[in-house]
């Protein structure tokens, strides 16, 4: 144990210049007891810093103090979890002092949680907690190894003999396999609903839904041929349609319709949230579609489409609801206020989890 | 299934203005076969965009095309995973087109992986993969519920009868409980070393080490009184010092010394990477320290301190190695090139995992 090792690693390029550049640590965001929020950002050389947030109708200007710290306090907002970002002289960026970041491929936004006076369904509460498993699986469809997340409920035992139903839950178009937990708090919503006896203990499988350049058909194959077999080989799950659900948001809501309604023998529960359906696969599946409605309605225990009235897809979603209704497919719409947001996603999931596997 | 629900949610403030503002999708970073990298960033109004990266000695200027896309190509770099960021007219920000982000509380940086011609020890390879569990535990010390990550090795079975050794692995000062997996790839390094028979199958517990305002003593108590009991109650682990290790980087490297060397009855393996030791706890523990060196050396199977020669803590680390040596504590230094970086962290962990529990 006394040997002295000198290992020379031939690093071609070495630098430490990143170390010295850290700005001062600020408290941001500060959520107040009245549900107002103060944001702070250090930018001594900026001309203008704006706050953009999904709790605002329009951006708010921040003001600079003598130390170069920009501040703004937002009046009380509805308790929820919201995305926001700063815009410094036109440059969008996440809050450097806030580690809670939106899991997304195309933008960097921060998240702020405004707690309710009573705990909300997505809040971390003093109840038994499940686990989230980060796993790799091999997709033969896509010829690559991909990551997926598996929520297992409190008391889950891989070898305990009990078998579970499974919800396959798909993120939005530029999100990642982490967005449903990091932003949507799917695991905490499930923990809380299960603790209250309002949801059945279930697995929630959150795959990565983006497949470029042609997302839809390949992802359907990935789910059917790779993900479901992986889950069913590696977890104690019930392998029939009455114990299998699919749900998703936005592009994932469209994927949900494509996957679920073309496989009603496999999924008795299809929950589509603000679906984006302007895709080739949707067109191919549903334009000249002549479903056996009676059979499908028997197979589907729940087919729901949810959307907010301010969602930019609201008209399109209404048209799709009308289309399914016209084909005599029983669809249960859930129309709420709000836009194309993850605040609504949490609400939709809270609703669905109480309807599944009952 | 035919009811039509209209739920009115009283959202005080609703906005959709965030939707329309997405810049075009760019491919960034593009890693070339020669290990060069092209970075792209859309900023039509910027005057200057610089690339900062831990593969560079100094920042590189990016150049703008007619569409407002800034580009720079970096010449071949040593295969590894590096942090980088853009600086647009003085504003630091992560690459908006790169979802792979550094898990940290104080800055937003992106990561780029440059694969080797042969797979590196941290690469995703075609070997059996373990899982990462995201868990909550209650810290009675800190009176709060906190998240920790637990790596379980391939073939791990909660109820299978086999019991495992445990490494407690602590991040750096502004990092989070995710940094050792997201940036340090601890799970893949373990997968690969286990597949090659070079490391023992073990659990790796990655807690959140930041406790404000007085991090050190509270975190030591949290580990000893809350985290270890939680792990030992919830996982099949061997509960003796010969099957328990602690390791950490930077502030976590200092925590490792404080936790490990004051509890050599609990930890036979103490691995400190570039430890930051300018803390009250370290001073209290080691300034007038008169250890029973013979006993400690018997208890410690491995006590190692690793650092790079360009690390800004290099001199301090050397002083600490000398201090321990002077106290007749057997310490195995690992001195490599490179700075206070996560490239070196991966190297240090790769080294340690091959020495633990043998």
mmCIF file of C-alpha atoms in Angstrom, chain B residues 116-302:
data_model
loop_
_atom_site.group_PDB
_atom_site.id
_atom_site.type_symbol
_atom_site.label_atom_id
_atom_site.label_comp_id
_atom_site.label_asym_id
_atom_site.label_seq_id
_atom_site.Cartn_x
_atom_site.Cartn_y
_atom_site.Cartn_z
ATOM 1 C CA UNK B 116 -12.319 6.133 -28.896
ATOM 2 C CA UNK B 117 -11.315 3.959 -31.817
ATOM 3 C CA UNK B 118 -11.596 1.192 -29.262
ATOM 4 C CA UNK B 119 -14.375 1.531 -26.640
ATOM 5 C CA UNK B 120 -13.284 3.417 -23.544
ATOM 6 C CA UNK B 121 -14.013 2.195 -20.031
ATOM 7 C CA UNK B 122 -16.890 4.671 -19.696
ATOM 8 C CA UNK B 123 -18.437 3.838 -23.103
ATOM 9 C CA UNK B 124 -21.791 2.165 -23.483
ATOM 10 C CA UNK B 125 -20.733 -1.316 -24.584
ATOM 11 C CA UNK B 126 -22.504 -4.534 -25.437
ATOM 12 C CA UNK B 127 -22.186 -6.046 -21.969
ATOM 13 C CA UNK B 128 -24.768 -6.848 -19.278
ATOM 14 C CA UNK B 129 -25.987 -3.616 -17.736
ATOM 15 C CA UNK B 130 -26.865 -2.835 -14.162
ATOM 16 C CA UNK B 131 -29.638 -0.477 -13.142
ATOM 17 C CA UNK B 132 -29.625 2.892 -11.467
ATOM 18 C CA UNK B 133 -32.314 3.275 -8.817
ATOM 19 C CA UNK B 134 -33.569 6.760 -8.008
ATOM 20 C CA UNK B 135 -34.736 6.622 -4.393
ATOM 21 C CA UNK B 136 -35.967 8.875 -1.647
ATOM 22 C CA UNK B 137 -34.765 8.439 1.928
ATOM 23 C CA UNK B 138 -35.607 10.403 5.015
ATOM 24 C CA UNK B 139 -32.670 12.175 6.636
ATOM 25 C CA UNK B 140 -33.377 12.555 10.329
ATOM 26 C CA UNK B 141 -30.085 14.466 10.602
ATOM 27 C CA UNK B 142 -31.244 17.088 8.118
ATOM 28 C CA UNK B 143 -34.973 16.728 8.817
ATOM 29 C CA UNK B 144 -35.870 16.348 5.168
ATOM 30 C CA UNK B 145 -36.475 13.786 2.453
ATOM 31 C CA UNK B 146 -33.656 13.572 -0.059
ATOM 32 C CA UNK B 147 -32.930 11.715 -3.248
ATOM 33 C CA UNK B 148 -30.083 9.312 -3.744
ATOM 34 C CA UNK B 149 -29.043 7.019 -6.580
ATOM 35 C CA UNK B 150 -28.156 3.356 -6.172
ATOM 36 C CA UNK B 151 -26.342 1.446 -8.912
ATOM 37 C CA UNK B 152 -27.119 -2.252 -8.783
ATOM 38 C CA UNK B 153 -24.877 -4.530 -10.850
ATOM 39 C CA UNK B 154 -25.984 -6.854 -13.671
ATOM 40 C CA UNK B 155 -27.839 -9.860 -12.292
ATOM 41 C CA UNK B 156 -28.648 -8.078 -9.052
ATOM 42 C CA UNK B 157 -31.568 -9.705 -7.284
ATOM 43 C CA UNK B 158 -33.082 -7.974 -4.277
ATOM 44 C CA UNK B 159 -34.272 -11.264 -2.770
ATOM 45 C CA UNK B 160 -31.866 -13.719 -4.375
ATOM 46 C CA UNK B 161 -29.843 -14.374 -1.261
ATOM 47 C CA UNK B 162 -26.567 -12.954 -2.536
ATOM 48 C CA UNK B 163 -25.252 -10.011 -0.513
ATOM 49 C CA UNK B 164 -23.150 -7.243 -1.984
ATOM 50 C CA UNK B 165 -20.411 -4.841 -0.903
ATOM 51 C CA UNK B 166 -21.203 -1.127 -1.153
ATOM 52 C CA UNK B 167 -19.296 1.901 -2.376
ATOM 53 C CA UNK B 168 -20.593 5.284 -1.167
ATOM 54 C CA UNK B 169 -19.600 7.742 -3.905
ATOM 55 C CA UNK B 170 -19.820 11.509 -3.381
ATOM 56 C CA UNK B 171 -19.905 14.274 -6.002
ATOM 57 C CA UNK B 172 -18.112 17.637 -6.064
ATOM 58 C CA UNK B 173 -19.136 20.858 -4.372
ATOM 59 C CA UNK B 174 -21.706 22.286 -6.761
ATOM 60 C CA UNK B 175 -22.663 18.956 -8.315
ATOM 61 C CA UNK B 176 -25.733 16.868 -7.566
ATOM 62 C CA UNK B 177 -26.509 13.239 -6.792
ATOM 63 C CA UNK B 178 -26.721 12.682 -10.581
ATOM 64 C CA UNK B 179 -23.246 13.957 -11.478
ATOM 65 C CA UNK B 180 -21.436 10.668 -10.909
ATOM 66 C CA UNK B 181 -23.716 8.921 -13.425
ATOM 67 C CA UNK B 182 -24.502 11.722 -15.877
ATOM 68 C CA UNK B 183 -20.985 13.124 -16.057
ATOM 69 C CA UNK B 184 -18.864 10.441 -14.411
ATOM 70 C CA UNK B 185 -20.570 7.425 -16.048
ATOM 71 C CA UNK B 186 -19.983 5.456 -12.851
ATOM 72 C CA UNK B 187 -22.624 2.908 -13.882
ATOM 73 C CA UNK B 188 -21.021 2.209 -17.258
ATOM 74 C CA UNK B 189 -17.514 2.050 -15.810
ATOM 75 C CA UNK B 190 -18.818 -0.494 -13.296
ATOM 76 C CA UNK B 191 -20.707 -2.465 -15.990
ATOM 77 C CA UNK B 192 -17.588 -2.674 -18.151
ATOM 78 C CA UNK B 193 -15.155 -3.542 -15.356
ATOM 79 C CA UNK B 194 -17.499 -6.193 -13.981
ATOM 80 C CA UNK B 195 -17.955 -7.675 -17.477
ATOM 81 C CA UNK B 196 -14.182 -7.903 -17.821
ATOM 82 C CA UNK B 197 -13.842 -9.528 -14.412
ATOM 83 C CA UNK B 198 -11.781 -6.583 -13.181
ATOM 84 C CA UNK B 199 -14.224 -5.323 -10.542
ATOM 85 C CA UNK B 200 -16.360 -7.135 -8.008
ATOM 86 C CA UNK B 201 -20.128 -6.799 -8.416
ATOM 87 C CA UNK B 202 -21.081 -4.101 -5.918
ATOM 88 C CA UNK B 203 -23.694 -1.502 -5.128
ATOM 89 C CA UNK B 204 -22.698 2.108 -5.673
ATOM 90 C CA UNK B 205 -24.685 4.573 -3.581
ATOM 91 C CA UNK B 206 -24.564 8.168 -4.807
ATOM 92 C CA UNK B 207 -26.046 10.571 -2.262
ATOM 93 C CA UNK B 208 -26.555 14.316 -2.515
ATOM 94 C CA UNK B 209 -23.670 15.748 -0.527
ATOM 95 C CA UNK B 210 -24.513 19.441 -0.366
ATOM 96 C CA UNK B 211 -25.804 20.638 2.968
ATOM 97 C CA UNK B 212 -26.031 24.365 3.473
ATOM 98 C CA UNK B 213 -24.862 26.447 5.167
ATOM 99 C CA UNK B 214 -22.460 24.101 6.965
ATOM 100 C CA UNK B 215 -21.896 21.137 4.721
ATOM 101 C CA UNK B 216 -19.328 18.952 6.297
ATOM 102 C CA UNK B 217 -20.284 17.722 9.775
ATOM 103 C CA UNK B 218 -23.958 17.462 8.916
ATOM 104 C CA UNK B 219 -23.251 15.393 5.853
ATOM 105 C CA UNK B 220 -20.976 13.055 7.797
ATOM 106 C CA UNK B 221 -23.869 12.480 10.206
ATOM 107 C CA UNK B 222 -26.296 12.071 7.319
ATOM 108 C CA UNK B 223 -24.114 9.343 5.799
ATOM 109 C CA UNK B 224 -23.445 7.515 9.054
ATOM 110 C CA UNK B 225 -26.861 7.851 10.700
ATOM 111 C CA UNK B 226 -29.291 7.990 7.781
ATOM 112 C CA UNK B 227 -27.892 6.876 4.440
ATOM 113 C CA UNK B 228 -26.042 3.746 5.518
ATOM 114 C CA UNK B 229 -28.977 2.517 7.649
ATOM 115 C CA UNK B 230 -31.369 3.214 4.748
ATOM 116 C CA UNK B 231 -29.202 1.264 2.322
ATOM 117 C CA UNK B 232 -28.663 -1.613 4.736
ATOM 118 C CA UNK B 233 -32.379 -1.870 5.459
ATOM 119 C CA UNK B 234 -33.400 -1.753 1.817
ATOM 120 C CA UNK B 235 -30.700 -3.683 -0.009
ATOM 121 C CA UNK B 236 -28.992 -7.052 0.473
ATOM 122 C CA UNK B 237 -25.569 -5.784 1.496
ATOM 123 C CA UNK B 238 -22.723 -7.051 3.622
ATOM 124 C CA UNK B 239 -22.618 -4.944 6.752
ATOM 125 C CA UNK B 240 -18.967 -4.870 7.705
ATOM 126 C CA UNK B 241 -16.079 -2.542 7.023
ATOM 127 C CA UNK B 242 -14.358 -4.902 4.602
ATOM 128 C CA UNK B 243 -17.382 -4.591 2.330
ATOM 129 C CA UNK B 244 -17.911 -0.865 2.686
ATOM 130 C CA UNK B 245 -16.027 1.863 0.800
ATOM 131 C CA UNK B 246 -16.285 5.622 0.533
ATOM 132 C CA UNK B 247 -15.004 7.739 -2.337
ATOM 133 C CA UNK B 248 -15.568 11.269 -3.555
ATOM 134 C CA UNK B 249 -14.302 14.151 -5.657
ATOM 135 C CA UNK B 250 -13.302 17.700 -4.674
ATOM 136 C CA UNK B 251 -15.578 18.799 -1.813
ATOM 137 C CA UNK B 252 -16.742 15.176 -1.890
ATOM 138 C CA UNK B 253 -13.107 14.113 -1.670
ATOM 139 C CA UNK B 254 -12.789 16.145 1.520
ATOM 140 C CA UNK B 255 -16.024 14.637 2.806
ATOM 141 C CA UNK B 256 -14.571 11.221 1.998
ATOM 142 C CA UNK B 257 -11.565 11.885 4.240
ATOM 143 C CA UNK B 258 -13.755 13.244 7.027
ATOM 144 C CA UNK B 259 -16.221 10.381 6.845
ATOM 145 C CA UNK B 260 -13.797 7.581 6.140
ATOM 146 C CA UNK B 261 -10.839 8.347 8.388
ATOM 147 C CA UNK B 262 -13.009 9.100 11.429
ATOM 148 C CA UNK B 263 -14.812 5.784 10.888
ATOM 149 C CA UNK B 264 -12.138 3.296 9.934
ATOM 150 C CA UNK B 265 -14.114 0.737 11.909
ATOM 151 C CA UNK B 266 -16.837 1.155 9.259
ATOM 152 C CA UNK B 267 -14.853 1.709 6.033
ATOM 153 C CA UNK B 268 -11.885 -0.412 5.026
ATOM 154 C CA UNK B 269 -11.630 1.481 1.720
ATOM 155 C CA UNK B 270 -11.235 5.256 1.531
ATOM 156 C CA UNK B 271 -10.650 6.775 -1.932
ATOM 157 C CA UNK B 272 -10.291 10.540 -2.082
ATOM 158 C CA UNK B 273 -10.096 12.291 -5.460
ATOM 159 C CA UNK B 274 -8.615 15.814 -5.582
ATOM 160 C CA UNK B 275 -9.941 16.526 -2.098
ATOM 161 C CA UNK B 276 -10.911 20.041 -1.085
ATOM 162 C CA UNK B 277 -9.949 20.252 2.575
ATOM 163 C CA UNK B 278 -10.136 23.967 3.496
ATOM 164 C CA UNK B 279 -13.054 23.261 5.816
ATOM 165 C CA UNK B 280 -13.746 23.528 9.496
ATOM 166 C CA UNK B 281 -14.483 19.832 9.754
ATOM 167 C CA UNK B 282 -11.185 18.848 8.192
ATOM 168 C CA UNK B 283 -9.346 21.253 10.490
ATOM 169 C CA UNK B 284 -11.114 19.875 13.548
ATOM 170 C CA UNK B 285 -10.517 16.289 12.525
ATOM 171 C CA UNK B 286 -6.900 16.444 11.449
ATOM 172 C CA UNK B 287 -5.046 19.511 12.807
ATOM 173 C CA UNK B 288 -4.165 18.071 16.195
ATOM 174 C CA UNK B 289 -4.766 14.547 15.153
ATOM 175 C CA UNK B 290 -2.905 11.757 16.938
ATOM 176 C CA UNK B 291 -4.109 8.617 15.259
ATOM 177 C CA UNK B 292 -3.345 5.091 16.302
ATOM 178 C CA UNK B 293 -1.621 4.559 12.977
ATOM 179 C CA UNK B 294 -0.929 0.876 13.467
ATOM 180 C CA UNK B 295 -4.572 0.159 14.166
ATOM 181 C CA UNK B 296 -5.786 2.346 11.316
ATOM 182 C CA UNK B 297 -3.409 0.760 8.840
ATOM 183 C CA UNK B 298 -4.744 -2.639 9.880
ATOM 184 C CA UNK B 299 -8.324 -1.463 9.476
ATOM 185 C CA UNK B 300 -7.731 0.214 6.113
ATOM 186 C CA UNK B 301 -7.276 -2.180 3.233
ATOM 187 C CA UNK B 302 -6.980 0.789 0.874
#
